[in-house]
JSON list of C-alpha atoms in Angstrom, two decimals:
[
{"chain": "A", "resi": 1, "resn": "MET", "atom": "CA", "xyz": [171.13, 109.42, 222.57]},
{"chain": "A", "resi": 2, "resn": "LYS", "atom": "CA", "xyz": [173.56, 110.96, 220.18]},
{"chain": "A", "resi": 3, "resn": "PRO", "atom": "CA", "xyz": [173.22, 109.27, 216.51]},
{"chain": "A", "resi": 4, "resn": "GLU", "atom": "CA", "xyz": [175.79, 108.16, 214.73]},
{"chain": "A", "resi": 5, "resn": "ILE", "atom": "CA", "xyz": [177.50, 110.70, 212.57]},
{"chain": "A", "resi": 6, "resn": "VAL", "atom": "CA", "xyz": [178.80, 110.07, 209.01]},
{"chain": "A", "resi": 7, "resn": "PHE", "atom": "CA", "xyz": [180.87, 112.00, 207.46]},
{"chain": "A", "resi": 8, "resn": "VAL", "atom": "CA", "xyz": [180.42, 111.77, 203.20]},
{"chain": "A", "resi": 9, "resn": "ILE", "atom": "CA", "xyz": [183.33, 113.54, 201.64]},
{"chain": "A", "resi": 10, "resn": "ALA", "atom": "CA", "xyz": [185.58, 113.43, 198.46]},
{"chain": "A", "resi": 11, "resn": "ARG", "atom": "CA", "xyz": [188.94, 115.16, 199.27]},
{"chain": "A", "resi": 12, "resn": "ALA", "atom": "CA", "xyz": [191.78, 115.27, 196.86]},
{"chain": "A", "resi": 13, "resn": "GLU", "atom": "CA", "xyz": [195.14, 115.25, 198.49]},
{"chain": "A", "resi": 14, "resn": "ASN", "atom": "CA", "xyz": [196.43, 118.73, 198.92]},
{"chain": "A", "resi": 15, "resn": "GLY", "atom": "CA", "xyz": [192.77, 119.13, 200.74]},
{"chain": "A", "resi": 16, "resn": "VAL", "atom": "CA", "xyz": [190.65, 120.33, 198.18]},
{"chain": "A", "resi": 17, "resn": "ILE", "atom": "CA", "xyz": [187.11, 119.64, 198.35]},
{"chain": "A", "resi": 18, "resn": "GLY", "atom": "CA", "xyz": [185.53, 122.27, 196.04]},
{"chain": "A", "resi": 19, "resn": "ARG", "atom": "CA", "xyz": [185.74, 124.75, 193.30]},
{"chain": "A", "resi": 20, "resn": "ASN", "atom": "CA", "xyz": [183.16, 127.82, 192.73]},
{"chain": "A", "resi": 21, "resn": "GLY", "atom": "CA", "xyz": [180.64, 125.74, 194.67]},
{"chain": "A", "resi": 22, "resn": "ASP", "atom": "CA", "xyz": [180.89, 122.62, 192.87]},
{"chain": "A", "resi": 23, "resn": "LEU", "atom": "CA", "xyz": [182.87, 119.50, 192.92]},
{"chain": "A", "resi": 24, "resn": "PRO", "atom": "CA", "xyz": [186.31, 120.03, 190.48]},
{"chain": "A", "resi": 25, "resn": "TRP", "atom": "CA", "xyz": [186.15, 116.33, 189.07]},
{"chain": "A", "resi": 26, "resn": "ARG", "atom": "CA", "xyz": [183.57, 114.30, 187.69]},
{"chain": "A", "resi": 27, "resn": "ILE", "atom": "CA", "xyz": [183.73, 110.59, 189.05]},
{"chain": "A", "resi": 28, "resn": "PRO", "atom": "CA", "xyz": [180.15, 108.83, 188.65]},
{"chain": "A", "resi": 29, "resn": "GLU", "atom": "CA", "xyz": [181.24, 105.88, 191.20]},
{"chain": "A", "resi": 30, "resn": "ASP", "atom": "CA", "xyz": [181.91, 108.37, 193.38]},
{"chain": "A", "resi": 31, "resn": "LEU", "atom": "CA", "xyz": [178.61, 110.11, 192.82]},
{"chain": "A", "resi": 32, "resn": "ARG", "atom": "CA", "xyz": [176.86, 106.30, 193.43]},
{"chain": "A", "resi": 33, "resn": "ARG", "atom": "CA", "xyz": [178.30, 105.81, 196.52]},
{"chain": "A", "resi": 34, "resn": "PHE", "atom": "CA", "xyz": [177.56, 108.93, 197.95]},
{"chain": "A", "resi": 35, "resn": "LYS", "atom": "CA", "xyz": [173.78, 108.05, 196.96]},
{"chain": "A", "resi": 36, "resn": "ALA", "atom": "CA", "xyz": [174.10, 104.65, 198.73]},
{"chain": "A", "resi": 37, "resn": "LEU", "atom": "CA", "xyz": [175.86, 106.05, 201.98]},
{"chain": "A", "resi": 38, "resn": "THR", "atom": "CA", "xyz": [172.91, 108.78, 202.27]},
{"chain": "A", "resi": 39, "resn": "MET", "atom": "CA", "xyz": [169.94, 107.00, 201.36]},
{"chain": "A", "resi": 40, "resn": "GLY", "atom": "CA", "xyz": [167.45, 107.00, 204.23]},
{"chain": "A", "resi": 41, "resn": "ALA", "atom": "CA", "xyz": [169.66, 109.37, 206.11]},
{"chain": "A", "resi": 42, "resn": "PRO", "atom": "CA", "xyz": [168.83, 112.90, 207.14]},
{"chain": "A", "resi": 43, "resn": "MET", "atom": "CA", "xyz": [171.60, 115.32, 205.50]},
{"chain": "A", "resi": 44, "resn": "ILE", "atom": "CA", "xyz": [173.34, 117.74, 207.48]},
{"chain": "A", "resi": 45, "resn": "MET", "atom": "CA", "xyz": [174.91, 120.56, 205.08]},
{"chain": "A", "resi": 46, "resn": "GLY", "atom": "CA", "xyz": [175.97, 124.13, 205.21]},
{"chain": "A", "resi": 47, "resn": "ARG", "atom": "CA", "xyz": [173.48, 126.43, 202.77]},
{"chain": "A", "resi": 48, "resn": "LYS", "atom": "CA", "xyz": [176.39, 126.75, 200.41]},
{"chain": "A", "resi": 49, "resn": "THR", "atom": "CA", "xyz": [176.38, 122.95, 200.06]},
{"chain": "A", "resi": 50, "resn": "PHE", "atom": "CA", "xyz": [172.45, 122.80, 200.05]},
{"chain": "A", "resi": 51, "resn": "GLU", "atom": "CA", "xyz": [172.36, 125.54, 197.34]},
{"chain": "A", "resi": 52, "resn": "SER", "atom": "CA", "xyz": [175.15, 123.50, 194.90]},
{"chain": "A", "resi": 53, "resn": "LEU", "atom": "CA", "xyz": [172.84, 120.68, 194.40]},
{"chain": "A", "resi": 54, "resn": "PRO", "atom": "CA", "xyz": [171.07, 120.39, 191.37]},
{"chain": "A", "resi": 55, "resn": "ARG", "atom": "CA", "xyz": [167.95, 119.66, 193.18]},
{"chain": "A", "resi": 56, "resn": "LEU", "atom": "CA", "xyz": [166.65, 117.87, 196.25]},
{"chain": "A", "resi": 57, "resn": "LEU", "atom": "CA", "xyz": [168.14, 114.96, 196.59]},
{"chain": "A", "resi": 58, "resn": "PRO", "atom": "CA", "xyz": [165.22, 111.70, 197.27]},
{"chain": "A", "resi": 59, "resn": "GLY", "atom": "CA", "xyz": [164.81, 109.54, 199.75]},
{"chain": "A", "resi": 60, "resn": "ARG", "atom": "CA", "xyz": [166.94, 112.03, 202.28]},
{"chain": "A", "resi": 61, "resn": "ARG", "atom": "CA", "xyz": [166.16, 114.90, 204.64]},
{"chain": "A", "resi": 62, "resn": "HIS", "atom": "CA", "xyz": [167.82, 118.00, 203.99]},
{"chain": "A", "resi": 63, "resn": "ILE", "atom": "CA", "xyz": [168.71, 120.21, 206.93]},
{"chain": "A", "resi": 64, "resn": "VAL", "atom": "CA", "xyz": [170.39, 123.08, 206.69]},
{"chain": "A", "resi": 65, "resn": "LEU", "atom": "CA", "xyz": [172.72, 124.47, 209.20]},
{"chain": "A", "resi": 66, "resn": "THR", "atom": "CA", "xyz": [173.42, 128.24, 209.00]},
{"chain": "A", "resi": 67, "resn": "ARG", "atom": "CA", "xyz": [173.87, 131.38, 210.49]},
{"chain": "A", "resi": 68, "resn": "GLY", "atom": "CA", "xyz": [171.47, 133.80, 209.07]},
{"chain": "A", "resi": 69, "resn": "ASP", "atom": "CA", "xyz": [167.76, 133.90, 208.29]},
{"chain": "A", "resi": 70, "resn": "TRP", "atom": "CA", "xyz": [167.39, 131.87, 205.51]},
{"chain": "A", "resi": 71, "resn": "TRP", "atom": "CA", "xyz": [164.84, 129.42, 204.30]},
{"chain": "A", "resi": 72, "resn": "ALA", "atom": "CA", "xyz": [164.21, 127.36, 200.92]},
{"chain": "A", "resi": 73, "resn": "GLU", "atom": "CA", "xyz": [161.72, 124.77, 199.83]},
{"chain": "A", "resi": 74, "resn": "GLY", "atom": "CA", "xyz": [162.76, 121.14, 201.19]},
{"chain": "A", "resi": 75, "resn": "ALA", "atom": "CA", "xyz": [165.43, 122.28, 203.70]},
{"chain": "A", "resi": 76, "resn": "GLU", "atom": "CA", "xyz": [164.88, 122.24, 207.47]},
{"chain": "A", "resi": 77, "resn": "VAL", "atom": "CA", "xyz": [166.90, 124.86, 208.96]},
{"chain": "A", "resi": 78, "resn": "ALA", "atom": "CA", "xyz": [169.52, 125.12, 211.57]},
{"chain": "A", "resi": 79, "resn": "HIS", "atom": "CA", "xyz": [171.26, 127.21, 213.54]},
{"chain": "A", "resi": 80, "resn": "THR", "atom": "CA", "xyz": [173.28, 125.21, 215.59]},
{"chain": "A", "resi": 81, "resn": "VAL", "atom": "CA", "xyz": [174.78, 121.55, 215.72]},
{"chain": "A", "resi": 82, "resn": "GLU", "atom": "CA", "xyz": [172.67, 120.65, 218.48]},
{"chain": "A", "resi": 83, "resn": "GLU", "atom": "CA", "xyz": [169.60, 122.18, 217.18]},
{"chain": "A", "resi": 84, "resn": "ALA", "atom": "CA", "xyz": [170.66, 120.13, 213.44]},
{"chain": "A", "resi": 85, "resn": "LEU", "atom": "CA", "xyz": [170.90, 116.85, 215.62]},
{"chain": "A", "resi": 86, "resn": "ALA", "atom": "CA", "xyz": [167.53, 117.38, 217.31]},
{"chain": "A", "resi": 87, "resn": "LEU", "atom": "CA", "xyz": [165.72, 118.01, 213.86]},
{"chain": "A", "resi": 88, "resn": "ALA", "atom": "CA", "xyz": [167.52, 114.59, 212.28]},
{"chain": "A", "resi": 89, "resn": "ASP", "atom": "CA", "xyz": [166.37, 112.67, 215.07]},
{"chain": "A", "resi": 90, "resn": "ARG", "atom": "CA", "xyz": [167.80, 109.33, 213.24]},
{"chain": "A", "resi": 91, "resn": "PRO", "atom": "CA", "xyz": [169.97, 106.50, 214.44]},
{"chain": "A", "resi": 92, "resn": "ARG", "atom": "CA", "xyz": [172.33, 107.83, 211.80]},
{"chain": "A", "resi": 93, "resn": "VAL", "atom": "CA", "xyz": [173.42, 111.19, 210.26]},
{"chain": "A", "resi": 94, "resn": "SER", "atom": "CA", "xyz": [175.08, 111.91, 207.34]},
{"chain": "A", "resi": 95, "resn": "ILE", "atom": "CA", "xyz": [177.45, 115.08, 207.26]},
{"chain": "A", "resi": 96, "resn": "VAL", "atom": "CA", "xyz": [177.74, 116.21, 203.74]},
{"chain": "A", "resi": 97, "resn": "GLY", "atom": "CA", "xyz": [179.51, 119.56, 203.78]},
{"chain": "A", "resi": 98, "resn": "GLY", "atom": "CA", "xyz": [180.99, 122.28, 203.18]},
{"chain": "A", "resi": 99, "resn": "ALA", "atom": "CA", "xyz": [184.23, 122.74, 205.29]},
{"chain": "A", "resi": 100, "resn": "ASP", "atom": "CA", "xyz": [182.89, 124.49, 208.27]},
{"chain": "A", "resi": 101, "resn": "ILE", "atom": "CA", "xyz": [180.18, 121.85, 208.71]},
{"chain": "A", "resi": 102, "resn": "PHE", "atom": "CA", "xyz": [183.00, 119.18, 208.85]},
{"chain": "A", "resi": 103, "resn": "ARG", "atom": "CA", "xyz": [185.09, 121.12, 211.28]},
{"chain": "A", "resi": 104, "resn": "LEU", "atom": "CA", "xyz": [182.16, 122.20, 213.49]},
{"chain": "A", "resi": 105, "resn": "PHE", "atom": "CA", "xyz": [181.22, 118.36, 213.12]},
{"chain": "A", "resi": 106, "resn": "GLU", "atom": "CA", "xyz": [184.62, 116.55, 213.86]},
{"chain": "A", "resi": 107, "resn": "PRO", "atom": "CA", "xyz": [184.52, 116.30, 217.54]},
{"chain": "A", "resi": 108, "resn": "LEU", "atom": "CA", "xyz": [181.43, 114.39, 217.56]},
{"chain": "A", "resi": 109, "resn": "ALA", "atom": "CA", "xyz": [181.69, 112.24, 214.01]},
{"chain": "A", "resi": 110, "resn": "ASP", "atom": "CA", "xyz": [181.80, 108.54, 214.33]},
{"chain": "A", "resi": 111, "resn": "ARG", "atom": "CA", "xyz": [182.94, 107.64, 211.12]},
{"chain": "A", "resi": 112, "resn": "ILE", "atom": "CA", "xyz": [184.43, 109.05, 207.65]},
{"chain": "A", "resi": 113, "resn": "GLU", "atom": "CA", "xyz": [183.34, 107.76, 204.13]},
{"chain": "A", "resi": 114, "resn": "LEU", "atom": "CA", "xyz": [186.02, 109.42, 202.29]},
{"chain": "A", "resi": 115, "resn": "THR", "atom": "CA", "xyz": [186.59, 109.10, 198.38]},
{"chain": "A", "resi": 116, "resn": "GLU", "atom": "CA", "xyz": [190.39, 110.05, 198.14]},
{"chain": "A", "resi": 117, "resn": "VAL", "atom": "CA", "xyz": [191.04, 111.61, 194.95]},
{"chain": "A", "resi": 118, "resn": "ARG", "atom": "CA", "xyz": [194.92, 111.54, 194.38]},
{"chain": "A", "resi": 119, "resn": "GLY", "atom": "CA", "xyz": [196.47, 114.36, 192.88]},
{"chain": "A", "resi": 120, "resn": "ASN", "atom": "CA", "xyz": [196.35, 118.04, 193.95]},
{"chain": "A", "resi": 121, "resn": "VAL", "atom": "CA", "xyz": [193.31, 119.87, 192.43]},
{"chain": "A", "resi": 122, "resn": "GLU", "atom": "CA", "xyz": [192.86, 123.60, 192.38]},
{"chain": "A", "resi": 123, "resn": "GLY", "atom": "CA", "xyz": [189.68, 125.11, 194.06]},
{"chain": "A", "resi": 124, "resn": "ASP", "atom": "CA", "xyz": [189.18, 127.13, 196.51]},
{"chain": "A", "resi": 125, "resn": "THR", "atom": "CA", "xyz": [187.27, 124.95, 199.70]},
{"chain": "A", "resi": 126, "resn": "VAL", "atom": "CA", "xyz": [189.55, 123.01, 201.66]},
{"chain": "A", "resi": 127, "resn": "VAL", "atom": "CA", "xyz": [189.53, 120.41, 204.60]},
{"chain": "A", "resi": 128, "resn": "PRO", "atom": "CA", "xyz": [192.53, 119.75, 206.26]},
{"chain": "A", "resi": 129, "resn": "PRO", "atom": "CA", "xyz": [193.91, 116.28, 206.79]},
{"chain": "A", "resi": 130, "resn": "PHE", "atom": "CA", "xyz": [191.62, 114.07, 209.26]},
{"chain": "A", "resi": 131, "resn": "ALA", "atom": "CA", "xyz": [193.99, 113.52, 212.63]},
{"chain": "A", "resi": 132, "resn": "GLY", "atom": "CA", "xyz": [193.79, 111.06, 215.02]},
{"chain": "A", "resi": 133, "resn": "TRP", "atom": "CA", "xyz": [191.62, 108.75, 212.48]},
{"chain": "A", "resi": 134, "resn": "ARG", "atom": "CA", "xyz": [192.39, 105.24, 211.51]},
{"chain": "A", "resi": 135, "resn": "GLU", "atom": "CA", "xyz": [191.73, 103.38, 208.37]},
{"chain": "A", "resi": 136, "resn": "LYS", "atom": "CA", "xyz": [189.62, 100.43, 208.36]},
{"chain": "A", "resi": 137, "resn": "ALA", "atom": "CA", "xyz": [189.02, 99.79, 205.01]},
{"chain": "A", "resi": 138, "resn": "ARG", "atom": "CA", "xyz": [189.99, 100.99, 201.49]},
{"chain": "A", "resi": 139, "resn": "GLU", "atom": "CA", "xyz": [189.20, 100.01, 198.13]},
{"chain": "A", "resi": 140, "resn": "ASP", "atom": "CA", "xyz": [191.73, 101.43, 195.60]},
{"chain": "A", "resi": 141, "resn": "HIS", "atom": "CA", "xyz": [190.52, 102.74, 192.09]},
{"chain": "A", "resi": 142, "resn": "ASP", "atom": "CA", "xyz": [192.43, 104.37, 189.03]},
{"chain": "A", "resi": 143, "resn": "GLY", "atom": "CA", "xyz": [192.67, 107.70, 190.25]},
{"chain": "A", "resi": 144, "resn": "TYR", "atom": "CA", "xyz": [190.78, 107.46, 193.99]},
{"chain": "A", "resi": 145, "resn": "SER", "atom": "CA", "xyz": [190.43, 105.42, 196.82]},
{"chain": "A", "resi": 146, "resn": "PHE", "atom": "CA", "xyz": [187.23, 104.85, 198.79]},
{"chain": "A", "resi": 147, "resn": "VAL", "atom": "CA", "xyz": [188.49, 105.08, 202.33]},
{"chain": "A", "resi": 148, "resn": "THR", "atom": "CA", "xyz": [186.37, 104.07, 205.56]},
{"chain": "A", "resi": 149, "resn": "LEU", "atom": "CA", "xyz": [188.35, 105.77, 209.10]},
{"chain": "A", "resi": 150, "resn": "VAL", "atom": "CA", "xyz": [187.11, 105.40, 212.25]},
{"chain": "A", "resi": 151, "resn": "ARG", "atom": "CA", "xyz": [188.35, 106.65, 215.57]}
]
């Protein structure tokens, strides 16, 4: 049975999600929301996203989808989407980046938990707008919004 696949992503209006392997903004509320949304669920990410983490995040498994022969302590390695989902083996999975991983999982995703950062931000990692999704909830704040998208 397929798990619920949830994207947890922060994205600027121009599509930027990263700069030099890091977030191009500091929004403490977004980090708290990320923790709340991912806690207890396996997180699937790419190698660069894993390497950008300050440390292993407690209470979550770190499944790294990579093409190469790679290993890191605390990471469970998968080489295909199917292998990553089989490793997760839970009712809900968080997809946390980067851009290639979001692209691979979008056809399977059930929900997107988006932090919509207002403005155009300089960066080197971009995710295009999500087409075919509808807004289910929105919570506006100064400079950003928390948005839930569903199919």
